[in-house]
Amino acid sequence: MKIILDDRRPLPDNSPEYNCLRTYEECALLLHNFHTMRYISLDYDLGEGETGLSVLKYMVECGNDVKHINIHSTHPTGVPKMREYAEQNFPNTELTFNHL
């Protein structure tokens, strides 16, 4: 499974390859039901209080296994927090950064 989570940026329409999500709640539901994924791309600011860092923390709580984490945010303080958390908690996962 592949996930892209962003509350504002344009996302691929009807892509059979990606689950394109807009809210933390949608993402948490998938993460709760599917514990293994190939790829997740996260924005930091998801509106309404939740962040990409919240998603990473939820993934640790649920025991999710992911092969590749991409952070596509430009948030000046959020990106370093996400990077540090991902490096500490997903040491065998590929970590990349780019902008959608």
CSV table of C-alpha atoms in Angstrom, one decimal:
chain,number,residue,atom,x,y,z
A,1,MET,CA,0.0,0.0,0.0
A,2,LYS,CA,1.1,3.6,-0.7
A,3,ILE,CA,-0.3,6.6,1.1
A,4,ILE,CA,-0.1,10.4,0.3
A,5,LEU,CA,-1.5,12.6,3.0
A,6,ASP,CA,-2.0,16.3,2.5
A,7,ASP,CA,-4.9,18.6,3.4
A,8,ARG,CA,-4.3,21.2,0.6
A,9,ARG,CA,-2.0,20.3,-2.2
A,10,PRO,CA,-3.3,18.7,-5.4
A,11,LEU,CA,-3.2,14.9,-5.2
A,12,PRO,CA,-3.3,12.3,-8.0
A,13,ASP,CA,-6.9,11.7,-9.0
A,14,ASN,CA,-8.2,8.1,-9.0
A,15,SER,CA,-4.7,6.6,-8.8
A,16,PRO,CA,-4.9,2.8,-8.4
A,17,GLU,CA,-1.4,3.0,-6.9
A,18,TYR,CA,-1.9,5.5,-4.1
A,19,ASN,CA,-4.4,6.1,-1.3
A,20,CYS,CA,-4.7,9.9,-1.5
A,21,LEU,CA,-6.0,11.2,1.8
A,22,ARG,CA,-6.9,14.7,3.2
A,23,THR,CA,-7.2,14.1,7.0
A,24,TYR,CA,-5.4,12.6,9.9
A,25,GLU,CA,-8.5,10.6,10.7
A,26,GLU,CA,-8.6,9.0,7.2
A,27,CYS,CA,-5.0,8.1,7.5
A,28,ALA,CA,-5.3,6.7,11.0
A,29,LEU,CA,-8.1,4.4,9.9
A,30,LEU,CA,-5.9,2.9,7.1
A,31,LEU,CA,-2.9,2.6,9.4
A,32,HIS,CA,-5.0,0.8,12.0
A,33,ASN,CA,-6.2,-1.7,9.5
A,34,PHE,CA,-3.1,-2.2,7.3
A,35,HIS,CA,0.1,-2.5,9.3
A,36,THR,CA,2.5,-2.9,6.4
A,37,MET,CA,3.0,-0.4,3.6
A,38,ARG,CA,5.5,0.3,0.9
A,39,TYR,CA,5.3,4.1,1.0
A,40,ILE,CA,3.9,7.1,2.9
A,41,SER,CA,4.3,10.7,2.0
A,42,LEU,CA,3.4,13.3,4.7
A,43,ASP,CA,2.8,17.0,5.0
A,44,TYR,CA,3.4,18.5,8.4
A,45,ASP,CA,0.5,20.9,8.8
A,46,LEU,CA,-2.8,19.0,8.3
A,47,GLY,CA,-5.1,21.7,9.6
A,48,GLU,CA,-7.2,21.2,12.7
A,49,GLY,CA,-4.3,20.5,15.1
A,50,GLU,CA,-3.0,17.2,13.7
A,51,THR,CA,0.3,17.0,12.0
A,52,GLY,CA,2.5,14.7,10.0
A,53,LEU,CA,4.4,14.1,13.2
A,54,SER,CA,1.1,12.9,14.8
A,55,VAL,CA,0.9,10.4,12.0
A,56,LEU,CA,4.4,9.1,12.6
A,57,LYS,CA,3.7,8.8,16.3
A,58,TYR,CA,0.5,6.9,15.5
A,59,MET,CA,2.4,4.5,13.3
A,60,VAL,CA,4.8,3.7,16.1
A,61,GLU,CA,1.8,3.1,18.5
A,62,CYS,CA,0.2,0.7,15.9
A,63,GLY,CA,3.4,-1.1,15.1
A,64,ASN,CA,3.2,-0.1,11.4
A,65,ASP,CA,6.0,-1.3,9.1
A,66,VAL,CA,6.9,1.0,6.2
A,67,LYS,CA,9.6,0.7,3.6
A,68,HIS,CA,9.8,4.3,2.6
A,69,ILE,CA,8.7,7.6,4.3
A,70,ASN,CA,8.7,10.8,2.3
A,71,ILE,CA,8.2,14.2,3.9
A,72,HIS,CA,6.9,16.7,1.4
A,73,SER,CA,6.3,19.6,3.7
A,74,THR,CA,8.0,23.0,3.7
A,75,HIS,CA,7.1,23.8,7.3
A,76,PRO,CA,10.3,25.3,8.8
A,77,THR,CA,10.0,23.7,12.3
A,78,GLY,CA,7.8,20.7,11.5
A,79,VAL,CA,10.2,19.1,9.0
A,80,PRO,CA,13.1,18.8,11.4
A,81,LYS,CA,10.8,17.4,14.0
A,82,MET,CA,9.5,14.8,11.6
A,83,ARG,CA,12.9,13.9,10.4
A,84,GLU,CA,14.3,13.4,13.8
A,85,TYR,CA,11.3,11.3,14.9
A,86,ALA,CA,11.5,9.1,11.7
A,87,GLU,CA,15.2,8.6,12.0
A,88,GLN,CA,14.9,7.5,15.7
A,89,ASN,CA,11.8,5.3,15.3
A,90,PHE,CA,12.1,3.9,11.8
A,91,PRO,CA,15.8,3.3,11.5
A,92,ASN,CA,15.5,0.7,8.7
A,93,THR,CA,13.2,2.8,6.6
A,94,GLU,CA,14.2,4.9,3.6
A,95,LEU,CA,13.6,8.6,4.3
A,96,THR,CA,13.3,11.2,1.6
A,97,PHE,CA,12.3,14.8,1.3
A,98,ASN,CA,10.6,16.5,-1.7
A,99,HIS,CA,7.7,18.8,-2.5
A,100,LEU,CA,4.5,17.7,-4.3
